[in-house]
């Protein structure tokens, strides 16, 4: 039995909900419209792909609710020339959105299963400017260089100095910061020279960011 496909009405309501909740960046809205969210969820969840809710994926991880994806993307203030680091590939959905708005996206994932699956879906969609790397977001390889924008899609109790150091001057980082077993505060950090200006945006709840590459999965 084929998986249910989203109806035009569902996709229209998807966009309407984003606008009603305050997403106004037209480039972000277009990216959200253009990326088929149903390809990034499990077959059992495809009927719910366009609801404004987080959904479970493999390895105990989630695909964030659409509003949070759009809001975090909008807060990054992306430009077409930007090089972006994403910590936590997950399904690959956020990377696909970022790929529509930036020159290059490097996405780190600690679970091999998720990294391999995300590469397949992103390749299917022609997201050739995304490089999914199996790795640890707390220990970003020096060879990856620095970035204009960094997005962390899992909760960190504190943002590591080593990650902040990867931001170019004027760069922006956004991450959920706080306890692993409670709500976190979505935090926006802007690098001004050697200083990092922080702004708390809203309460969120993300799965925890864990150190190291997973031994299994």
XYZ file of C-alpha atoms in Angstrom:
217
model
C 0.000 0.000 0.000
C 1.593 3.310 -1.049
C 2.415 5.883 1.610
C -0.103 8.744 1.759
C 0.975 11.843 -0.127
C 0.312 15.382 1.147
C -2.686 17.101 -0.372
C -2.564 20.646 -1.798
C -4.712 21.736 1.165
C -2.213 20.321 3.676
C 0.671 22.110 1.986
C -1.317 25.353 1.833
C -2.125 25.125 5.561
C 1.533 24.322 6.226
C 2.580 27.626 4.654
C -0.282 29.550 6.249
C 0.680 28.309 9.699
C 4.272 29.465 9.243
C 3.108 32.925 8.202
C 0.580 33.178 11.022
C 3.298 32.286 13.535
C 5.476 35.131 12.318
C 7.777 33.699 9.640
C 8.118 36.533 7.133
C 11.390 35.936 5.255
C 10.234 35.111 1.738
C 13.345 33.087 0.903
C 12.816 30.912 3.993
C 9.129 30.428 3.175
C 10.000 29.412 -0.394
C 12.610 26.927 0.832
C 10.049 25.431 3.212
C 7.605 25.155 0.313
C 10.113 23.644 -2.103
C 11.575 20.904 0.125
C 9.263 17.843 0.289
C 9.119 17.153 4.030
C 7.436 13.781 3.491
C 10.696 12.342 2.121
C 12.456 12.905 5.441
C 10.047 11.107 7.770
C 9.368 7.401 8.204
C 6.762 5.813 5.961
C 4.510 5.365 8.999
C 4.631 9.115 9.713
C 4.129 10.434 6.177
C 0.471 11.210 6.797
C 1.636 13.672 9.477
C 4.579 15.188 7.598
C 2.993 18.632 7.216
C 1.598 18.964 10.708
C 3.377 21.455 12.930
C 4.851 18.847 15.213
C 8.135 17.030 15.751
C 8.194 13.429 14.523
C 10.363 10.472 15.484
C 13.057 9.111 13.180
C 15.691 6.389 13.577
C 18.255 6.212 16.413
C 15.904 7.833 18.931
C 16.150 11.206 17.166
C 13.479 13.558 15.818
C 12.723 15.802 12.869
C 11.885 19.204 14.364
C 8.478 20.780 13.940
C 8.256 22.954 10.809
C 7.869 26.230 12.707
C 11.081 25.629 14.669
C 12.951 24.724 11.465
C 11.733 27.903 9.766
C 12.324 30.098 12.821
C 15.886 28.889 13.392
C 16.640 29.302 9.699
C 15.220 32.829 9.653
C 17.236 33.782 12.741
C 20.473 32.721 11.016
C 20.028 35.591 8.520
C 21.444 33.564 5.650
C 22.900 34.965 2.443
C 23.694 33.079 -0.781
C 27.460 33.386 -0.283
C 27.444 31.860 3.206
C 29.152 28.671 4.304
C 27.098 26.914 6.992
C 27.842 24.243 9.591
C 24.943 22.186 10.903
C 25.547 20.099 14.028
C 23.089 17.186 13.969
C 21.987 16.105 10.500
C 19.197 13.844 11.714
C 16.831 13.227 8.815
C 18.588 15.775 6.595
C 15.507 18.012 6.376
C 17.112 21.074 7.964
C 20.189 20.624 5.760
C 17.945 20.582 2.692
C 16.344 23.864 3.765
C 19.760 25.422 4.389
C 20.976 24.214 0.988
C 18.386 26.426 -0.722
C 19.700 29.535 1.018
C 23.481 29.166 1.320
C 26.487 28.437 -0.892
C 27.673 25.401 1.059
C 26.376 23.315 3.972
C 28.515 20.949 6.035
C 26.321 18.776 8.261
C 27.764 16.662 11.083
C 25.976 13.524 12.302
C 27.169 11.098 15.005
C 24.918 8.207 13.879
C 26.088 6.423 10.733
C 22.568 5.174 9.929
C 21.195 8.719 9.887
C 24.157 10.114 7.955
C 23.870 7.446 5.244
C 20.109 7.878 4.910
C 20.344 11.677 4.794
C 22.966 11.521 2.039
C 20.648 9.390 -0.096
C 17.638 11.683 0.288
C 19.656 14.854 -0.229
C 21.230 13.376 -3.369
C 17.787 12.403 -4.644
C 16.695 16.034 -4.236
C 19.791 17.361 -5.977
C 21.204 19.112 -2.905
C 24.740 18.941 -4.268
C 26.019 21.734 -1.998
C 25.505 19.657 1.183
C 28.275 17.476 2.593
C 27.103 15.100 5.337
C 30.035 14.152 7.562
C 30.083 11.419 10.203
C 31.500 13.236 13.200
C 31.236 14.839 16.633
C 29.734 18.315 16.923
C 31.761 18.921 20.083
C 34.991 18.189 18.218
C 34.654 19.623 14.722
C 37.627 18.528 12.567
C 40.094 21.369 11.927
C 40.091 20.431 8.256
C 36.512 21.695 7.912
C 37.648 25.274 8.492
C 35.454 28.167 9.622
C 31.872 29.118 8.885
C 29.692 32.180 8.363
C 26.780 30.514 10.127
C 26.425 27.583 12.548
C 23.184 25.840 13.511
C 23.009 23.282 16.305
C 19.926 21.061 16.150
C 20.345 19.253 19.468
C 20.439 20.569 23.030
C 23.765 21.602 24.550
C 24.141 22.477 28.221
C 26.760 25.028 27.134
C 28.037 26.034 23.718
C 31.662 24.840 23.534
C 34.288 27.542 23.030
C 35.799 25.342 20.324
C 32.542 25.588 18.352
C 32.269 29.352 18.816
C 35.835 29.651 17.544
C 34.673 28.227 14.203
C 32.561 31.324 13.555
C 33.895 33.914 11.159
C 33.850 37.540 12.391
C 30.274 38.758 12.115
C 29.097 35.161 12.053
C 25.921 33.888 13.670
C 25.356 30.695 15.674
C 21.995 29.457 16.869
C 21.541 26.585 19.320
C 19.183 25.248 22.010
C 21.033 25.730 25.304
C 20.046 24.221 28.646
C 19.455 20.989 30.557
C 19.117 17.783 28.597
C 15.973 16.588 30.400
C 14.020 19.857 30.428
C 13.230 22.819 28.203
C 16.111 24.747 26.709
C 16.461 28.337 25.527
C 17.045 28.869 21.839
C 20.087 31.147 21.849
C 21.486 33.344 19.079
C 25.167 34.235 19.241
C 26.837 36.871 17.049
C 30.613 37.100 16.869
C 31.987 40.631 17.117
C 35.762 40.314 16.958
C 36.771 38.288 19.989
C 33.435 38.948 21.750
C 30.267 36.888 21.458
C 26.949 38.688 21.914
C 24.122 36.419 23.060
C 20.367 36.783 22.712
C 17.779 34.397 24.151
C 14.941 33.844 21.688
C 12.393 31.316 22.965
C 11.931 28.146 24.986
C 12.294 24.902 23.032
C 12.805 21.217 23.682
C 15.377 19.246 21.683
C 16.970 15.824 22.045
C 20.407 16.084 23.696
C 23.618 16.600 21.779
C 26.005 13.817 22.782
C 29.754 13.753 22.453
C 31.582 11.304 20.224
C 30.530 9.250 17.214
C 27.999 6.513 18.043
C 29.625 3.053 18.142
C 26.523 1.469 16.648
C 23.648 2.679 14.493
